[in-house]
JSON list of C-alpha atoms in Angstrom, two decimals:
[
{"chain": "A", "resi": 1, "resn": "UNK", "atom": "CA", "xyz": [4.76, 22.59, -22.88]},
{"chain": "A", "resi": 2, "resn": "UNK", "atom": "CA", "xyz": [1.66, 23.86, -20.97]},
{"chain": "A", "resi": 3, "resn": "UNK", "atom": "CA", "xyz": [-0.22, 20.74, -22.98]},
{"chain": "A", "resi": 4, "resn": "UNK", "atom": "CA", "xyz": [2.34, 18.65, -20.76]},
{"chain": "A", "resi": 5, "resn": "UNK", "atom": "CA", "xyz": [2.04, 20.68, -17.72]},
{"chain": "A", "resi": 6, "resn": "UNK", "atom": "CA", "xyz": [-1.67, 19.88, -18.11]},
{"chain": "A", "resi": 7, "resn": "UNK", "atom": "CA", "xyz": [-1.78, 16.30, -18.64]},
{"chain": "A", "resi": 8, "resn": "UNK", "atom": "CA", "xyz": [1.14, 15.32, -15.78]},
{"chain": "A", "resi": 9, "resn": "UNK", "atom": "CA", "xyz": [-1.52, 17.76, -13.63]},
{"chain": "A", "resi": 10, "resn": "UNK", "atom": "CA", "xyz": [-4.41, 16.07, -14.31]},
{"chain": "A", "resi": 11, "resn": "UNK", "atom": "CA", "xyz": [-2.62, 12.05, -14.15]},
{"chain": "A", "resi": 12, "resn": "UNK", "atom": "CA", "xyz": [-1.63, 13.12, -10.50]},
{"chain": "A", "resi": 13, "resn": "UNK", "atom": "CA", "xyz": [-4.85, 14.16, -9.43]},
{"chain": "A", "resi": 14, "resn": "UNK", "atom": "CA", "xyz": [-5.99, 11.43, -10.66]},
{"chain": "A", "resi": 15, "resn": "UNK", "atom": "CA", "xyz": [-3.38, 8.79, -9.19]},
{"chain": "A", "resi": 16, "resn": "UNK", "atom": "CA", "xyz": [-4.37, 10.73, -5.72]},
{"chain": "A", "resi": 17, "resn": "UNK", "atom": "CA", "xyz": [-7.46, 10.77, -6.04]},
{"chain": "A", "resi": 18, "resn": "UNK", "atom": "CA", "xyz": [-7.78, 7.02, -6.04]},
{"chain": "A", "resi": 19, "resn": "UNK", "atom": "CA", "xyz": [-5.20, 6.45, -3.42]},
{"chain": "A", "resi": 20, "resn": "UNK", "atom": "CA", "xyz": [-7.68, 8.90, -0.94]},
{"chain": "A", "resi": 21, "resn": "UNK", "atom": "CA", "xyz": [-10.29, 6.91, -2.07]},
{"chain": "A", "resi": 22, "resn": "UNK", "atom": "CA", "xyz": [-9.04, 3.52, -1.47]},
{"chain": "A", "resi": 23, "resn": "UNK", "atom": "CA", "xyz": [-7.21, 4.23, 1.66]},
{"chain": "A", "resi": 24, "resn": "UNK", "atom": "CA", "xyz": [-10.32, 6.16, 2.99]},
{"chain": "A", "resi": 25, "resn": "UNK", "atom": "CA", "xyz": [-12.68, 3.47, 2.62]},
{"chain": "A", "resi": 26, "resn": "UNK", "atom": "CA", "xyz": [-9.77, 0.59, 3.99]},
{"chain": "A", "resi": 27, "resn": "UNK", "atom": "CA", "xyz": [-9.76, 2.89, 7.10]},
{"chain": "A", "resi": 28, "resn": "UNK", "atom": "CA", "xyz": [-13.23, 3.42, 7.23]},
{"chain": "A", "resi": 29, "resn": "UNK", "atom": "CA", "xyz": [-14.14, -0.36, 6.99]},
{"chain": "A", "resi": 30, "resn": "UNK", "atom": "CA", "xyz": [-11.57, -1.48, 9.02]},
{"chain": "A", "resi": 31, "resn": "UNK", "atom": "CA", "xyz": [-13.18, 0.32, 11.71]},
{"chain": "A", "resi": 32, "resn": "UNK", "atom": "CA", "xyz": [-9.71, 2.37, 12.62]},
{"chain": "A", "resi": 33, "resn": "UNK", "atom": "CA", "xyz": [-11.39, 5.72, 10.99]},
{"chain": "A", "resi": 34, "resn": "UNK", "atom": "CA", "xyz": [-10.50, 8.75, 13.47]},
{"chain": "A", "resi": 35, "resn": "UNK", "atom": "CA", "xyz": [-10.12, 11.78, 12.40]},
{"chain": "A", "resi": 36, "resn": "UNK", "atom": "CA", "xyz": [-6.41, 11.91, 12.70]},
{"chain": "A", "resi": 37, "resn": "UNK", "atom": "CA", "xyz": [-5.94, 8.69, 10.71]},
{"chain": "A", "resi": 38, "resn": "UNK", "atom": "CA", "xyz": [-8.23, 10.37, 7.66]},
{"chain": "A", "resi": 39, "resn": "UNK", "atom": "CA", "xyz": [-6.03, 13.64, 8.00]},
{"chain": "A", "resi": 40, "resn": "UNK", "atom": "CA", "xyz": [-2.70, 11.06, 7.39]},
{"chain": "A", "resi": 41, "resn": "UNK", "atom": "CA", "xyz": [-4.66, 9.48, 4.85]},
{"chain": "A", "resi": 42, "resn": "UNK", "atom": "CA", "xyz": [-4.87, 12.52, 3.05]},
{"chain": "A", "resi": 43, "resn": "UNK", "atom": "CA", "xyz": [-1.79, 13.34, 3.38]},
{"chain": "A", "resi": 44, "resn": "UNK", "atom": "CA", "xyz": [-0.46, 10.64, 2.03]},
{"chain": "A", "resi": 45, "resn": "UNK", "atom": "CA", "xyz": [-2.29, 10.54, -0.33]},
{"chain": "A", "resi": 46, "resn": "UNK", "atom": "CA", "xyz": [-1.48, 14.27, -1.97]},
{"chain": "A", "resi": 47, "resn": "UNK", "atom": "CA", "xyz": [2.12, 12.79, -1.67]},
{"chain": "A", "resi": 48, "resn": "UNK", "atom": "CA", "xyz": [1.90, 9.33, -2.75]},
{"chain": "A", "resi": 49, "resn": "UNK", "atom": "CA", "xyz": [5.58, 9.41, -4.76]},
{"chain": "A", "resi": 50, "resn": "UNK", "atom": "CA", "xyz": [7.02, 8.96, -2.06]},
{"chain": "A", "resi": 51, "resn": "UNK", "atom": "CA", "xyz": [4.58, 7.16, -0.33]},
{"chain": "A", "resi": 52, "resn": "UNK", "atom": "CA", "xyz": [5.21, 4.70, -3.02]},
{"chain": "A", "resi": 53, "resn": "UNK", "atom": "CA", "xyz": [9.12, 4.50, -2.90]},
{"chain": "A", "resi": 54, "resn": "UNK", "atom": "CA", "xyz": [9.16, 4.26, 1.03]},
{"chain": "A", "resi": 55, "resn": "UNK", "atom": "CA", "xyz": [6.40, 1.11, 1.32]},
{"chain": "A", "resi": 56, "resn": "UNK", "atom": "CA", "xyz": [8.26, -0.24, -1.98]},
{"chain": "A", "resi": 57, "resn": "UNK", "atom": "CA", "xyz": [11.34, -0.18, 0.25]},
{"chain": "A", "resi": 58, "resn": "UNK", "atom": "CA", "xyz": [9.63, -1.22, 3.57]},
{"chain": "A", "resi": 59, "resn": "UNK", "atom": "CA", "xyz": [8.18, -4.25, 1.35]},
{"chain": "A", "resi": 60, "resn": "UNK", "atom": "CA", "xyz": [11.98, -4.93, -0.31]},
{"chain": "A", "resi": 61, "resn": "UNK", "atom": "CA", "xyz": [13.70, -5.15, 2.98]},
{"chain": "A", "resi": 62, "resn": "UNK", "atom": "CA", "xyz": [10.82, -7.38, 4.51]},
{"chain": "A", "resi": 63, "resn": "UNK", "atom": "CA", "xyz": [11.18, -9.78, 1.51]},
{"chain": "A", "resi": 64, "resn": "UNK", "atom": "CA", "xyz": [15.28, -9.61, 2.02]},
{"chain": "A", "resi": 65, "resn": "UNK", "atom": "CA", "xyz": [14.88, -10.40, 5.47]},
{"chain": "A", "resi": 66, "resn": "UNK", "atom": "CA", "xyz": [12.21, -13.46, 4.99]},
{"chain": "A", "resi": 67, "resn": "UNK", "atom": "CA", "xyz": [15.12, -15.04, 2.52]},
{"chain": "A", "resi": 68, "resn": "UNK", "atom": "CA", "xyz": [17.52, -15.51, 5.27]},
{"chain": "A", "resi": 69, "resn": "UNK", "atom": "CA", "xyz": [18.13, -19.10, 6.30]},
{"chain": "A", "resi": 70, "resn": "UNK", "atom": "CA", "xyz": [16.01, -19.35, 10.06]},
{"chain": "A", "resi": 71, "resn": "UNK", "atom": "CA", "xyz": [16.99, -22.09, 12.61]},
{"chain": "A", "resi": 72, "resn": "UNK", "atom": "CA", "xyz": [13.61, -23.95, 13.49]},
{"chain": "A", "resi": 73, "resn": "UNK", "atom": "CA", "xyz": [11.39, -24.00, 10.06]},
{"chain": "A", "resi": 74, "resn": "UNK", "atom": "CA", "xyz": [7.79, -24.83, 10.63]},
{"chain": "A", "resi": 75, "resn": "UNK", "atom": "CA", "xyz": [6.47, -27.72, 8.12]},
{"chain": "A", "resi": 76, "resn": "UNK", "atom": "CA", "xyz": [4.91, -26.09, 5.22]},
{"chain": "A", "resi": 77, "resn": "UNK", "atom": "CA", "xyz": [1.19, -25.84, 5.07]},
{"chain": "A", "resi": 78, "resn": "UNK", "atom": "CA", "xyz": [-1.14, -27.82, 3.03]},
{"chain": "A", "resi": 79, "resn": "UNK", "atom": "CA", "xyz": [-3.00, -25.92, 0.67]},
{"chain": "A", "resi": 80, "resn": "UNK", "atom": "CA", "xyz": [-6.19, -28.84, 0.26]},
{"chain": "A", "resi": 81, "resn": "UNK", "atom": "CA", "xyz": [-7.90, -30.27, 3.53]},
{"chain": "A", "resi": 82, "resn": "UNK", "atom": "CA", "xyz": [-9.35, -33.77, 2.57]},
{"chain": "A", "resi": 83, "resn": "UNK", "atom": "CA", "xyz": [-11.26, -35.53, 4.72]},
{"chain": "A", "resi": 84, "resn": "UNK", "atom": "CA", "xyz": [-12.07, -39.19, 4.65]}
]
Protein backbone atom coordinates (compact mmCIF):
# COMPACT_ATOMS: atom_id res chain seq x y z
CA UNK A 1 0.00 0.00 0.00
CA UNK A 2 2.71 2.58 0.91
CA UNK A 3 4.59 1.06 -2.47
CA UNK A 4 1.33 2.60 -4.16
CA UNK A 5 1.18 5.64 -2.11
CA UNK A 6 4.74 6.12 -3.39
CA UNK A 7 4.51 5.62 -6.97
CA UNK A 8 0.90 7.71 -7.49
CA UNK A 9 3.28 10.43 -5.36
CA UNK A 10 6.01 10.44 -7.43
CA UNK A 11 3.72 10.15 -11.17
CA UNK A 12 2.06 13.48 -9.89
CA UNK A 13 5.06 15.27 -9.25
CA UNK A 14 6.08 14.32 -12.14
CA UNK A 15 2.88 15.13 -14.38
CA UNK A 16 3.29 18.75 -12.50
CA UNK A 17 6.35 19.16 -12.87
CA UNK A 18 6.17 19.21 -16.62
CA UNK A 19 3.00 21.16 -16.79
CA UNK A 20 5.13 24.16 -14.62
CA UNK A 21 7.65 23.66 -16.95
CA UNK A 22 5.87 23.93 -20.14
CA UNK A 23 3.47 26.55 -19.12
CA UNK A 24 6.41 28.58 -17.57
CA UNK A 25 8.42 28.75 -20.55
CA UNK A 26 4.92 29.39 -22.99
CA UNK A 27 4.50 32.43 -20.64
CA UNK A 28 7.88 33.36 -20.56
CA UNK A 29 8.32 33.32 -24.43
CA UNK A 30 5.22 34.70 -25.16
CA UNK A 31 6.39 37.69 -23.51
CA UNK A 32 3.10 37.78 -21.01
CA UNK A 33 5.54 36.61 -17.95
CA UNK A 34 4.50 38.82 -14.76
CA UNK A 35 4.78 37.71 -11.73
CA UNK A 36 1.15 37.14 -11.13
CA UNK A 37 0.73 35.08 -14.31
CA UNK A 38 3.87 32.66 -13.01
CA UNK A 39 2.10 32.49 -9.48
CA UNK A 40 -1.31 31.11 -11.62
CA UNK A 41 0.96 29.09 -13.50
CA UNK A 42 1.98 27.41 -10.57
CA UNK A 43 -0.96 27.01 -9.35
CA UNK A 44 -2.29 25.38 -11.89
CA UNK A 45 0.01 23.51 -12.28
CA UNK A 46 0.09 21.74 -8.52
CA UNK A 47 -3.64 21.19 -9.51
CA UNK A 48 -3.62 20.18 -13.01
CA UNK A 49 -6.70 17.37 -12.50
CA UNK A 50 -8.77 19.65 -12.70
CA UNK A 51 -7.06 21.89 -14.75
CA UNK A 52 -7.36 19.12 -17.18
CA UNK A 53 -11.18 18.32 -16.87
CA UNK A 54 -12.16 22.14 -17.00
CA UNK A 55 -9.98 23.04 -20.47
CA UNK A 56 -11.19 19.39 -21.66
CA UNK A 57 -14.66 20.84 -21.15
CA UNK A 58 -13.92 24.46 -22.31
CA UNK A 59 -12.41 22.63 -25.56
CA UNK A 60 -15.77 20.13 -25.79
CA UNK A 61 -18.21 22.92 -25.70
CA UNK A 62 -16.09 25.07 -28.25
CA UNK A 63 -16.05 22.06 -30.66
CA UNK A 64 -20.10 21.60 -29.95
CA UNK A 65 -20.62 25.04 -30.69
CA UNK A 66 -18.33 25.18 -34.08
CA UNK A 67 -20.77 22.09 -35.34
CA UNK A 68 -23.78 24.21 -35.42
CA UNK A 69 -25.08 25.05 -38.88
CA UNK A 70 -23.94 29.19 -39.31
CA UNK A 71 -25.83 31.43 -41.84
CA UNK A 72 -23.01 33.06 -44.09
CA UNK A 73 -20.09 30.24 -44.51
CA UNK A 74 -16.86 31.63 -45.78
CA UNK A 75 -15.39 29.48 -48.87
CA UNK A 76 -13.00 27.03 -47.54
CA UNK A 77 -9.34 27.75 -47.77
CA UNK A 78 -6.88 26.30 -50.08
CA UNK A 79 -4.30 24.45 -48.50
CA UNK A 80 -1.51 24.78 -51.81
CA UNK A 81 -0.80 28.34 -53.36
CA UNK A 82 0.36 27.73 -57.04
CA UNK A 83 1.48 30.26 -58.98
CA UNK A 84 1.80 30.36 -62.72
Amino acid sequence: MFVAFLVGAVMYGAITLVFLILSSAELLESGFSTPSRLASVLVTALFWPVTLVVMSLVVLIQGLAARTPRTAQSPALKLVQRSH
